[in-house]
Coordinates of C-alpha atoms (C1' of nucleotides) in Angstrom, one line a residue:
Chain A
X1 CA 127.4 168.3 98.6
X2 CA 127.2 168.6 102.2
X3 CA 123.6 169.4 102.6
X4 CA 122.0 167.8 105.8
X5 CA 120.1 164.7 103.9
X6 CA 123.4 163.3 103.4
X7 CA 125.1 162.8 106.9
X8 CA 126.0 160.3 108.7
X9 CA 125.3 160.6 112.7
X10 CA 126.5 159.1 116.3
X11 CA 123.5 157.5 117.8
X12 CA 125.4 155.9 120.6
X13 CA 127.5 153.6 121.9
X14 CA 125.2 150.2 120.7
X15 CA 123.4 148.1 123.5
X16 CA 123.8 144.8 121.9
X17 CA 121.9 143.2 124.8
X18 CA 118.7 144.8 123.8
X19 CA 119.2 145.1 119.9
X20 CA 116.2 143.9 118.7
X21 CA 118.3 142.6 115.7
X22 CA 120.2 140.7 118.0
X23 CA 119.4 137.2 116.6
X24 CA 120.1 138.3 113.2
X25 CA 123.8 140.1 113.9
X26 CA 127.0 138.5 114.4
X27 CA 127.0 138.4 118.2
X28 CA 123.5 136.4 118.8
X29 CA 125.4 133.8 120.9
X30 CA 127.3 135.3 122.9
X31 CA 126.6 135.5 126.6
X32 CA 125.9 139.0 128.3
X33 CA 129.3 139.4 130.5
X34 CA 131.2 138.7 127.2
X35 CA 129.0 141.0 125.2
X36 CA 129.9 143.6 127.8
X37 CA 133.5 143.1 126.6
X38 CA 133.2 144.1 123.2
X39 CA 130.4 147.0 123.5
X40 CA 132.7 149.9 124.0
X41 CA 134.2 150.1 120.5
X42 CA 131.1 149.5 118.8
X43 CA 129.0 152.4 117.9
X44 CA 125.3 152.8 116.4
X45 CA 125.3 155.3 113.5
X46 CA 122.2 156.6 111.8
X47 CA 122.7 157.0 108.2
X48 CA 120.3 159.0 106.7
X49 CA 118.7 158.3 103.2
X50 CA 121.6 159.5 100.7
X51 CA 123.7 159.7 102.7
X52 CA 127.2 158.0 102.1
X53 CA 128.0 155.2 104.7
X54 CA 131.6 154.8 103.2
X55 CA 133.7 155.2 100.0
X56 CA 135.1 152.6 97.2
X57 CA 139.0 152.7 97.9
X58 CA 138.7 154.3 101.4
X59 CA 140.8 152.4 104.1
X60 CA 138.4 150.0 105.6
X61 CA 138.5 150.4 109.2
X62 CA 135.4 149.1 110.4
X63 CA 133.1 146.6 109.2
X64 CA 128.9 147.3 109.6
X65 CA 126.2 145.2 110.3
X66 CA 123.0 146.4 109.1
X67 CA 120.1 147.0 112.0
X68 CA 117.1 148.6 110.0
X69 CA 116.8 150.3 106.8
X70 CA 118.6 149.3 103.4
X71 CA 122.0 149.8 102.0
X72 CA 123.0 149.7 98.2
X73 CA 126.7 148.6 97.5
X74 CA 127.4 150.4 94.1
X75 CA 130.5 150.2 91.6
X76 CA 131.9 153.1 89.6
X77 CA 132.3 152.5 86.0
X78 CA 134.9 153.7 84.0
X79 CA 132.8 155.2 81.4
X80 CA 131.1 157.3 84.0
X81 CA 128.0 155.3 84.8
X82 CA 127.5 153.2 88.1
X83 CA 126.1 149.8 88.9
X84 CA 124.6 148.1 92.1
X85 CA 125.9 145.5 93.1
X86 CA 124.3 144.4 96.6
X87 CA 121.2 145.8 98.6
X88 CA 121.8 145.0 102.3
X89 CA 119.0 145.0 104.8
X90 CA 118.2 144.1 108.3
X91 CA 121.1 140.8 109.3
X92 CA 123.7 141.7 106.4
X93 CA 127.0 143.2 106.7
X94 CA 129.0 145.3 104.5
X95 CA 132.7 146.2 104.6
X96 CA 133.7 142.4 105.4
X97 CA 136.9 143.0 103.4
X98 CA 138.4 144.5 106.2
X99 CA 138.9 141.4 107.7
X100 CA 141.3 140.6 104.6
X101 CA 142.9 144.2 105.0
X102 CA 141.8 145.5 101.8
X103 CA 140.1 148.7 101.4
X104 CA 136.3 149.0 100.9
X105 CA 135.3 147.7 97.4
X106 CA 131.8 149.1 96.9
X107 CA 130.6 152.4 97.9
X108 CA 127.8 152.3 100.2
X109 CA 124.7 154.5 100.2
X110 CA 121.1 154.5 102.2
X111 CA 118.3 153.8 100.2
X112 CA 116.7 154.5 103.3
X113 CA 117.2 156.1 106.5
X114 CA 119.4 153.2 108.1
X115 CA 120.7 152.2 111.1
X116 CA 124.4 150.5 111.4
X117 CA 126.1 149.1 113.8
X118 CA 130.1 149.7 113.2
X119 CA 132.4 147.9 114.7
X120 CA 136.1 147.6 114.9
X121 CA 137.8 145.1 112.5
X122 CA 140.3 144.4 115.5
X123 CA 137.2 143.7 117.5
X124 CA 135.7 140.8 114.8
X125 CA 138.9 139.4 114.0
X126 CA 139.6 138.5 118.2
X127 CA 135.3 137.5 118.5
X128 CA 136.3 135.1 115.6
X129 CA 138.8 133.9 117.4
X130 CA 137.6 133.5 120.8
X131 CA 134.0 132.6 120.1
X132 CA 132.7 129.7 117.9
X133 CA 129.6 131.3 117.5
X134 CA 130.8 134.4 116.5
X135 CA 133.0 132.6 114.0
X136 CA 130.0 130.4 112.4
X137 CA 128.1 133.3 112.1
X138 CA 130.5 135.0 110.2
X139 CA 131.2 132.5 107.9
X140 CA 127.4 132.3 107.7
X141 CA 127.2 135.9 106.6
X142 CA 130.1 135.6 103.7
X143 CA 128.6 132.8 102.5
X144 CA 125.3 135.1 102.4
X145 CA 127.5 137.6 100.5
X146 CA 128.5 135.0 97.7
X147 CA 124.9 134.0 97.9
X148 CA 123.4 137.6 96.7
X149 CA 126.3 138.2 94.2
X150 CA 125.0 135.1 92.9
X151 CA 120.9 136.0 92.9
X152 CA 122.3 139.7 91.1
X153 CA 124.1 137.8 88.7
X154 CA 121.8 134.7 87.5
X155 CA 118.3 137.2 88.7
X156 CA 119.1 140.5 88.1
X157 CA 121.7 140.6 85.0
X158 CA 120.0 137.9 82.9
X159 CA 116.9 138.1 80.2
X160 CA 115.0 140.6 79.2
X161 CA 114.1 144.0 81.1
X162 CA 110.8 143.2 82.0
X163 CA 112.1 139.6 83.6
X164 CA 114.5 141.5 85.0
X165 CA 112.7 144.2 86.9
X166 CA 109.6 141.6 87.8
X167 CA 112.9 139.2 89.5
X168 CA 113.8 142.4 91.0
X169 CA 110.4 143.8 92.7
X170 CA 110.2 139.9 93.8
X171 CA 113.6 140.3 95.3
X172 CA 112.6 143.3 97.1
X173 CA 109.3 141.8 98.9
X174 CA 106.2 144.4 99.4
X175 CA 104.2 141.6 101.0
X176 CA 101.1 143.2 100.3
X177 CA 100.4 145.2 103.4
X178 CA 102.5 148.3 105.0
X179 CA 106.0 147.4 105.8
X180 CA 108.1 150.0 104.8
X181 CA 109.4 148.3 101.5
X182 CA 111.4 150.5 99.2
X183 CA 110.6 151.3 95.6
X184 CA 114.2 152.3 94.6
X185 CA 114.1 155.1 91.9
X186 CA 113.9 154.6 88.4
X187 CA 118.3 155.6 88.0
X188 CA 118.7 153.1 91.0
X189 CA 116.9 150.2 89.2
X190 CA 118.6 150.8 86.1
X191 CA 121.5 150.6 87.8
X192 CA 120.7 147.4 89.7
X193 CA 118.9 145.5 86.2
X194 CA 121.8 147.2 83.7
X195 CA 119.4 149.1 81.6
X196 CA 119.1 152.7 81.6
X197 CA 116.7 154.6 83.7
X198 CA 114.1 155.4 80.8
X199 CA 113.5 151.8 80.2
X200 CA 113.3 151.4 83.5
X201 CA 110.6 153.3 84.1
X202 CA 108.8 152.2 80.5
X203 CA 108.8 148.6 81.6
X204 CA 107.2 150.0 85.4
X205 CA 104.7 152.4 83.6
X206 CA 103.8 149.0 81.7
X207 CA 103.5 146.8 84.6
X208 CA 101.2 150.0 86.3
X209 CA 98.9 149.4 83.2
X210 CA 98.5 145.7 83.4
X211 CA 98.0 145.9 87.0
X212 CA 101.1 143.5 88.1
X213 CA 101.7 146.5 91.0
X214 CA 100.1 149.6 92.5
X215 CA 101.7 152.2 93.8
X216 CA 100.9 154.9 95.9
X217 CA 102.6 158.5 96.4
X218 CA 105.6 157.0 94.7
X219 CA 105.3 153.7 97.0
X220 CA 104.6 150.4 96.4
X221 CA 101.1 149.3 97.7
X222 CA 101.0 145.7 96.3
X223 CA 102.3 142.9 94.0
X224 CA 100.7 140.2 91.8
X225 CA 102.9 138.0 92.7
X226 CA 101.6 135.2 90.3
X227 CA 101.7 137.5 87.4
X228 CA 105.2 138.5 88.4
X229 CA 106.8 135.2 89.1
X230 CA 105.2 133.8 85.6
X231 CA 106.9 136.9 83.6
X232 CA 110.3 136.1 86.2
X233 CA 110.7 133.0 84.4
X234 CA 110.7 134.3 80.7
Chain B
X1 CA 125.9 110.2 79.6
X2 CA 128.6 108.0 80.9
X3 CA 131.0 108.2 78.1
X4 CA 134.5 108.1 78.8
X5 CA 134.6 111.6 78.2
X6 CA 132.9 112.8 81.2
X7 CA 134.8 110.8 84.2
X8 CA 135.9 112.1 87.2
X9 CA 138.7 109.7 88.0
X10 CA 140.4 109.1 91.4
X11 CA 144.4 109.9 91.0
X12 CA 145.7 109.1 94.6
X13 CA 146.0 110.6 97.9
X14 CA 147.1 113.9 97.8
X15 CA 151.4 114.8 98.9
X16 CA 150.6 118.4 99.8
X17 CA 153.5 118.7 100.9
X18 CA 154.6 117.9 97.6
X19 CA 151.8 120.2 95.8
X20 CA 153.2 122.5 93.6
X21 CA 150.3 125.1 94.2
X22 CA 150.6 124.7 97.7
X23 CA 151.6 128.2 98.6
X24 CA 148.0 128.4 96.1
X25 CA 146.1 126.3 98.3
X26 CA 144.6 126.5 101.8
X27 CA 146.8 124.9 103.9
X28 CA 150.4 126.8 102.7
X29 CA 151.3 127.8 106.6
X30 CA 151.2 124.2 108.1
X31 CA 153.8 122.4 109.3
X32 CA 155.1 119.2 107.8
X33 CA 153.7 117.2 111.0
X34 CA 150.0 118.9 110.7
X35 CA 150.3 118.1 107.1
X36 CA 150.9 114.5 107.2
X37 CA 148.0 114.5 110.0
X38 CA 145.1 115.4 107.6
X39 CA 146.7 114.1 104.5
X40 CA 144.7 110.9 104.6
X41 CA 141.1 111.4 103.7
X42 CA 142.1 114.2 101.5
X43 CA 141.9 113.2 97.7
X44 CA 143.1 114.0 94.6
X45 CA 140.9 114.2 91.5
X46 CA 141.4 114.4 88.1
X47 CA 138.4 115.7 85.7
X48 CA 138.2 115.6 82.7
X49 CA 137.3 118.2 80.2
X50 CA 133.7 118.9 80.2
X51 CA 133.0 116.3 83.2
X52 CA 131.0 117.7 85.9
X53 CA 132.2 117.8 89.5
X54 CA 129.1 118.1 91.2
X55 CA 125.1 119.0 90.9
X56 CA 123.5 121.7 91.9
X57 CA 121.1 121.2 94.8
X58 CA 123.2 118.0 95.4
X59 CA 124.6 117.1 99.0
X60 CA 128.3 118.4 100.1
X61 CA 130.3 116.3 101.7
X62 CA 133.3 117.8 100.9
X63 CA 135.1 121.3 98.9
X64 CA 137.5 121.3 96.5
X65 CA 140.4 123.4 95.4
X66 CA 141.4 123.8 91.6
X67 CA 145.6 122.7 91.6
X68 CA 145.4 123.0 87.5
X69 CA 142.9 123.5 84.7
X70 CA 139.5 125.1 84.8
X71 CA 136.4 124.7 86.2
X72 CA 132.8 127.3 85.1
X73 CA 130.2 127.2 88.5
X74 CA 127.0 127.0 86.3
X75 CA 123.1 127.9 87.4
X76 CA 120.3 126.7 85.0
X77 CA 117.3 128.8 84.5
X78 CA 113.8 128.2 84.6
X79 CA 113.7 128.6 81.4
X80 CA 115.5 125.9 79.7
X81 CA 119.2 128.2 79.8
X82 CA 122.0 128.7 81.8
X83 CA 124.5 131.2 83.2
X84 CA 127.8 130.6 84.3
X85 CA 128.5 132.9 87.1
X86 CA 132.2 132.2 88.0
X87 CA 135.7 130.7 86.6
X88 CA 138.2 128.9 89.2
X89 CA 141.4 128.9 88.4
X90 CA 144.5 127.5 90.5
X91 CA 144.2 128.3 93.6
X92 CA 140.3 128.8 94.1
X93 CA 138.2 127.0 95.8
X94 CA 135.0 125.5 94.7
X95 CA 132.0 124.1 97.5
X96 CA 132.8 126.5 100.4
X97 CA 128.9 126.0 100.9
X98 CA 129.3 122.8 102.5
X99 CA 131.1 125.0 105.5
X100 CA 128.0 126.0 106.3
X101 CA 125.9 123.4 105.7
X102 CA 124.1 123.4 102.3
X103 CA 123.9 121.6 99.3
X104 CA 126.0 122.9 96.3
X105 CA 124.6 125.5 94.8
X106 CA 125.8 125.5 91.1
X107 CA 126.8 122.6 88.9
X108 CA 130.8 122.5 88.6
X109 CA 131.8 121.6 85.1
X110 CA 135.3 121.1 84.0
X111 CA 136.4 123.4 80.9
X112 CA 139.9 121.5 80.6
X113 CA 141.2 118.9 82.0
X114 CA 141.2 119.5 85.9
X115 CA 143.3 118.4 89.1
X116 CA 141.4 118.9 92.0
X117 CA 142.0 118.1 95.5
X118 CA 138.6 117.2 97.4
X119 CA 139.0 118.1 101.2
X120 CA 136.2 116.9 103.4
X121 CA 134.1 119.2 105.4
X122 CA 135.3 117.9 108.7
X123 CA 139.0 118.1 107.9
X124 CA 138.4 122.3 107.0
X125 CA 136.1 122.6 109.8
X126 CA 138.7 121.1 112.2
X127 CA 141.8 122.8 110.9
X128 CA 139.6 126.4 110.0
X129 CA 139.5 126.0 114.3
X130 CA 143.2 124.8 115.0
X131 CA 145.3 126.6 112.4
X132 CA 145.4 130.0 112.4
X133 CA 146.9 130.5 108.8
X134 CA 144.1 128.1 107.5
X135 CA 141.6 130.2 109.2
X136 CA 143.0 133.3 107.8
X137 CA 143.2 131.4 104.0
X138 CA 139.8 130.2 104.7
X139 CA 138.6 134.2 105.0
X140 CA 140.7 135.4 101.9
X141 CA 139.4 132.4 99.4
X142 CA 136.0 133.3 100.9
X143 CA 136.4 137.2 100.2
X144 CA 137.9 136.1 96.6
X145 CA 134.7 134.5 95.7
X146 CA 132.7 137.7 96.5
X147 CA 135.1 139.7 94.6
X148 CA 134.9 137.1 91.9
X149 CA 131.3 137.5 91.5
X150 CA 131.7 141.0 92.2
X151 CA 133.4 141.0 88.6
X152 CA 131.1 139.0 86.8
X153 CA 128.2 141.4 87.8
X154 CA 130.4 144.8 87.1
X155 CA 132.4 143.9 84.3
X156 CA 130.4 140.5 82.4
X157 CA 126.9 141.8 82.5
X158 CA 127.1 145.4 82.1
X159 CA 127.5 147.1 78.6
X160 CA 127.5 146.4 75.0
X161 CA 128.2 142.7 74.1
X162 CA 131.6 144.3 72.6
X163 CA 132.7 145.5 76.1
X164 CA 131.5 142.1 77.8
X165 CA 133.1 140.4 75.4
X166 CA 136.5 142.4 75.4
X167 CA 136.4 142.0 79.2
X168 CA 136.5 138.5 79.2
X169 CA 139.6 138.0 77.2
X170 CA 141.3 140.3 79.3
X171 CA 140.0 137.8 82.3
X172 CA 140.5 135.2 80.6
X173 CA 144.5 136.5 80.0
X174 CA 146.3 134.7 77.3
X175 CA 149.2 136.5 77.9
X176 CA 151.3 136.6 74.5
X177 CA 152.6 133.6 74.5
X178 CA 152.1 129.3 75.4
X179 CA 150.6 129.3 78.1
X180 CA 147.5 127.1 77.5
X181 CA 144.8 129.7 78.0
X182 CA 141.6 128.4 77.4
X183 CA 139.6 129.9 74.3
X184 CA 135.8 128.7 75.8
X185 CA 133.3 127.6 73.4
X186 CA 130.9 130.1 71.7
X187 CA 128.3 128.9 73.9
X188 CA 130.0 129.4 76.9
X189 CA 131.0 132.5 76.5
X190 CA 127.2 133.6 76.0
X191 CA 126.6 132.1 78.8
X192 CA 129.6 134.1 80.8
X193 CA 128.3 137.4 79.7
X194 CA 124.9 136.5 79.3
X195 CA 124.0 137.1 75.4
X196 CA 123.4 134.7 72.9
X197 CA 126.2 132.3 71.1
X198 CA 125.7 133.8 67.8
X199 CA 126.1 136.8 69.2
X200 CA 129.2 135.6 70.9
X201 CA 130.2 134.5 67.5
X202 CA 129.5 137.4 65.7
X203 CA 131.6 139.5 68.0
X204 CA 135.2 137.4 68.3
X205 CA 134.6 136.8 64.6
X206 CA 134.7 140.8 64.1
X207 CA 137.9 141.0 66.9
X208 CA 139.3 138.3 64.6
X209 CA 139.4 140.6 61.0
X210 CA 140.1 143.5 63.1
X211 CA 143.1 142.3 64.6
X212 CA 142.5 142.6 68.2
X213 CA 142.5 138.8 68.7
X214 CA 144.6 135.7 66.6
X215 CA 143.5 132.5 67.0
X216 CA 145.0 129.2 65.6
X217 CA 143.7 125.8 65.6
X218 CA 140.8 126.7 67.7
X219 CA 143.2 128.2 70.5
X220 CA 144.0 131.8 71.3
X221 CA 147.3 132.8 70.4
X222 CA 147.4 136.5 71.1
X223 CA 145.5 139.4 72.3
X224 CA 145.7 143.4 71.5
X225 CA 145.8 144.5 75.2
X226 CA 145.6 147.8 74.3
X227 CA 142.9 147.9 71.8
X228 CA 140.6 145.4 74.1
X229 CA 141.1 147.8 77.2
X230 CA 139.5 150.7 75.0
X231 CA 136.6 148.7 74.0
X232 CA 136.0 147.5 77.6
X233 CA 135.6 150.8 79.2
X234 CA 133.0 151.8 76.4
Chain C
dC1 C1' 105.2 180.3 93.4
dG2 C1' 109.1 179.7 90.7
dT3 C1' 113.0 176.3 90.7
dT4 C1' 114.9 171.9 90.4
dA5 C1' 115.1 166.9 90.5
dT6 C1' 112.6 162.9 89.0
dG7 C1' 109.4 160.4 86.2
dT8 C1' 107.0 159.8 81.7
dT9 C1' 106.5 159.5 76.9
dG10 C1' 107.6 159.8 71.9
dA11 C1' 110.5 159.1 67.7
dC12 C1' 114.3 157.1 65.8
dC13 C1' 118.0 154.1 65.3
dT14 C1' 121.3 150.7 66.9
dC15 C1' 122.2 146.4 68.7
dC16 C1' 120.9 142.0 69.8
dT17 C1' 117.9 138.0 69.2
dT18 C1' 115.7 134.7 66.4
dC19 C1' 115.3 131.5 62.9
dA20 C1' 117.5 129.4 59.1
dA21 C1' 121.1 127.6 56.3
dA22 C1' 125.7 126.7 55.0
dG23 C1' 130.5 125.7 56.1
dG24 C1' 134.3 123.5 58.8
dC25 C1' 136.4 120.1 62.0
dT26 C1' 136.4 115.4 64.3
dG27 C1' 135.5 110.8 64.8
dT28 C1' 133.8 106.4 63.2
dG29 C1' 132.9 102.7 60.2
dG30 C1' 133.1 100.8 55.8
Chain D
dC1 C1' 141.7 106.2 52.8
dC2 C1' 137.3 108.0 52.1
dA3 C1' 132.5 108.9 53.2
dC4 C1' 129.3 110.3 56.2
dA5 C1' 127.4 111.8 60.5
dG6 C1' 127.4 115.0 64.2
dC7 C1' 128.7 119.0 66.4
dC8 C1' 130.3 123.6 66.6
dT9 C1' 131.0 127.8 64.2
dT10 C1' 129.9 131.2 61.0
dT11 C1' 126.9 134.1 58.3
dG12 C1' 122.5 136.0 56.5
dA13 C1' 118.0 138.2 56.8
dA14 C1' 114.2 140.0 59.5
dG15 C1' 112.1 141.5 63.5
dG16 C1' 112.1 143.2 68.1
dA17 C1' 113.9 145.0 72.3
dG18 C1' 116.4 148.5 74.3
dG19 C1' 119.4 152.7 73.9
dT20 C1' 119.5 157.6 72.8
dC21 C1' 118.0 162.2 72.6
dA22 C1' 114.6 165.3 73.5
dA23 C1' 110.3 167.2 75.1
dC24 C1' 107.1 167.3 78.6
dA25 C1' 104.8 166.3 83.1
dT26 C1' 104.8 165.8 87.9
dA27 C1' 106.2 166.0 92.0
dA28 C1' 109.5 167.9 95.8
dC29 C1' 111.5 172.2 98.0
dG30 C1' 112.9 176.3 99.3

DNA sequence: CGTTATGTTGACCTCCTTCAAAGGCTGTGG
DNA sequence: CCACAGCCTTTGAAGGAGGTCAACATAACG
């Protein structure tokens, strides 16, 4: 269990000011003297592909906001399989529950090597206090939350496998060139669509065939986005 | 379209302070004296079974919270269908959306007669700022929603239509005895778990012979507990 | 270069959908 | 009060989609 793909290491105390995220986190419009304030207690954690971020049930400490990489939020199942039930990237935050004082509710695990920014649940709740902008923004990112749970429910959980899985590669972008988009594996998309993992990998195999994607060394290359969005609606 | 069937009719201003849900609702920790201030342009709403509430996609002036009776929050499809992808009950809040400035983003339907109250934007906005025990409401209604949807993902759209189907009656609670727990239509409750309303049929007719559920008059009566919990972790 | 995880494919069978028809409950008008 | 229309529910039969179990292939990894 502890082999070294699945840790979770201290980068360093985070430098909000230059975060290239900046406009996307919660702190985009605060002023520098304030951010000075808060950047002691906040640290920048690499979580490396695998590699646990935090447990379902854990005491919830810390929220995270998301600076680069991808996150999925998954759900234990009493019958011993799992489901997904949120992919975070670059701007989202996981762990908002601490804010409520409840313990995490998902487990969440790096799709890819990630970067996080964790920070304090004291720290948020006196931000939302003292700073409008801080406050907006958080209601901004719950409402983002609903918003996703939403797009899994209606999206991801609704039709048939292939409409499923063509909503899904729609969902997760690979606009045609190189950006580093993910092509979750075929037990991960199973997981996120609720079909097992061989149909998962029939209806890909399939879409391989008809030439609706490409895919290189086990990455995604390119879409047909038209022929994707037409079987989406099915 | 505008039968008398489908009205939502204006019942008075709302006496929170009078509200018997009001330790439910958002503004439990105010004062008499901050109560009476925003009590004018709040409203209370009756509506009726099967009347909607509001549009998708339509503007949002104001939010609402359920005092008694049931509302779905419905999406339609591209293709012709729809899902439901939540239930409020007393005590949830429905529009939160406008908080943030967008249009609603599902169709609010009534599936028994409803009283709402419908709070204007302005009026949470200016008490979510002044109030600290609104604020604080305004976070855990917020987190309820995600854990809301949370549910219908993990425990409505995952399985065999059986263990969908057992998990919404244990949702849906009917516990023993009077208390009017709805028994939603066939057609609903495919769209709640996302299978078809024969299906839906099909399966409560089959709880029906083998005891796990009695219905009279159209109306739940009583639920096996027991045996439903074993078909919903299958 | 063997070992192990992950992806692919086949055969079979179950479950769900689809299409169709019949039965029941409700309301309305004669 | 009864007849009839309309809606919802139930049930049937047939076909298809997805699950299951197993074998095999193909990478990833020490």
């Amino acid at each position: 269990m502890t082999t070294n793909c699945t840790s979770v290491k201290w980068v360093g105390h985070a430098k909000c000011r230059a975060c290239e995220v900046r406009n996307f986190v919660l702190f985009s419009g605060l002023s520098d003297r304030e951010l000075d304030a808060i950047l002691q207690p906040i640290d920048n954690l690499r979580v490396a592909q695998h590699a646990t971020l935090y447990d379902q049930g854990a005491e919830a400490p810390s929220l995270f906001t998301v600076r680069s990489g991808l996150l999925k939020l998954r759900v234990d199942l009493p019958n011993g399989g799992q489901r997904i039930v949120r992919l975070l990237r670059q701007g989202d935050v996981a762990g908002l529950e601490t804010l409520v004082d409840e313990p995490y509710h998902h487990t969440a695990v790096a799709l890819l090597d990630t970067d996080v920014c964790r920070i304090p649940r004291e720290v948020v709740l006196l931000l939302d206090k003292t700073s409008p902008s801080v406050h907006r923004a958080l209601l901004q990112r719950w409402q983002h939350l609903v918003d996703q749970a939403d797009h899994f429910i209606v999206a991801l959980s609704t039709g048939s496998a292939e409409a499923r899985m063509a909503r899904l590669l729609l969902t997760l972008g690979c606009h045609g060139s190189h950006p580093a988009t993910l092509f979750p594996s075929r037990e991960d998309m199973g997981a996120l669509l609720g079909i097992t993992t061989e149909t998962a990998s029939r209806v890909i195999a399939e879409f391989k065939r008809r030439g609706l994607i490409q895919i290189e060394k086990r990455e995604c290359v390119d879409y047909d986005h038209t022929g994707l969005s037409q079987l989406a609606e099915s």
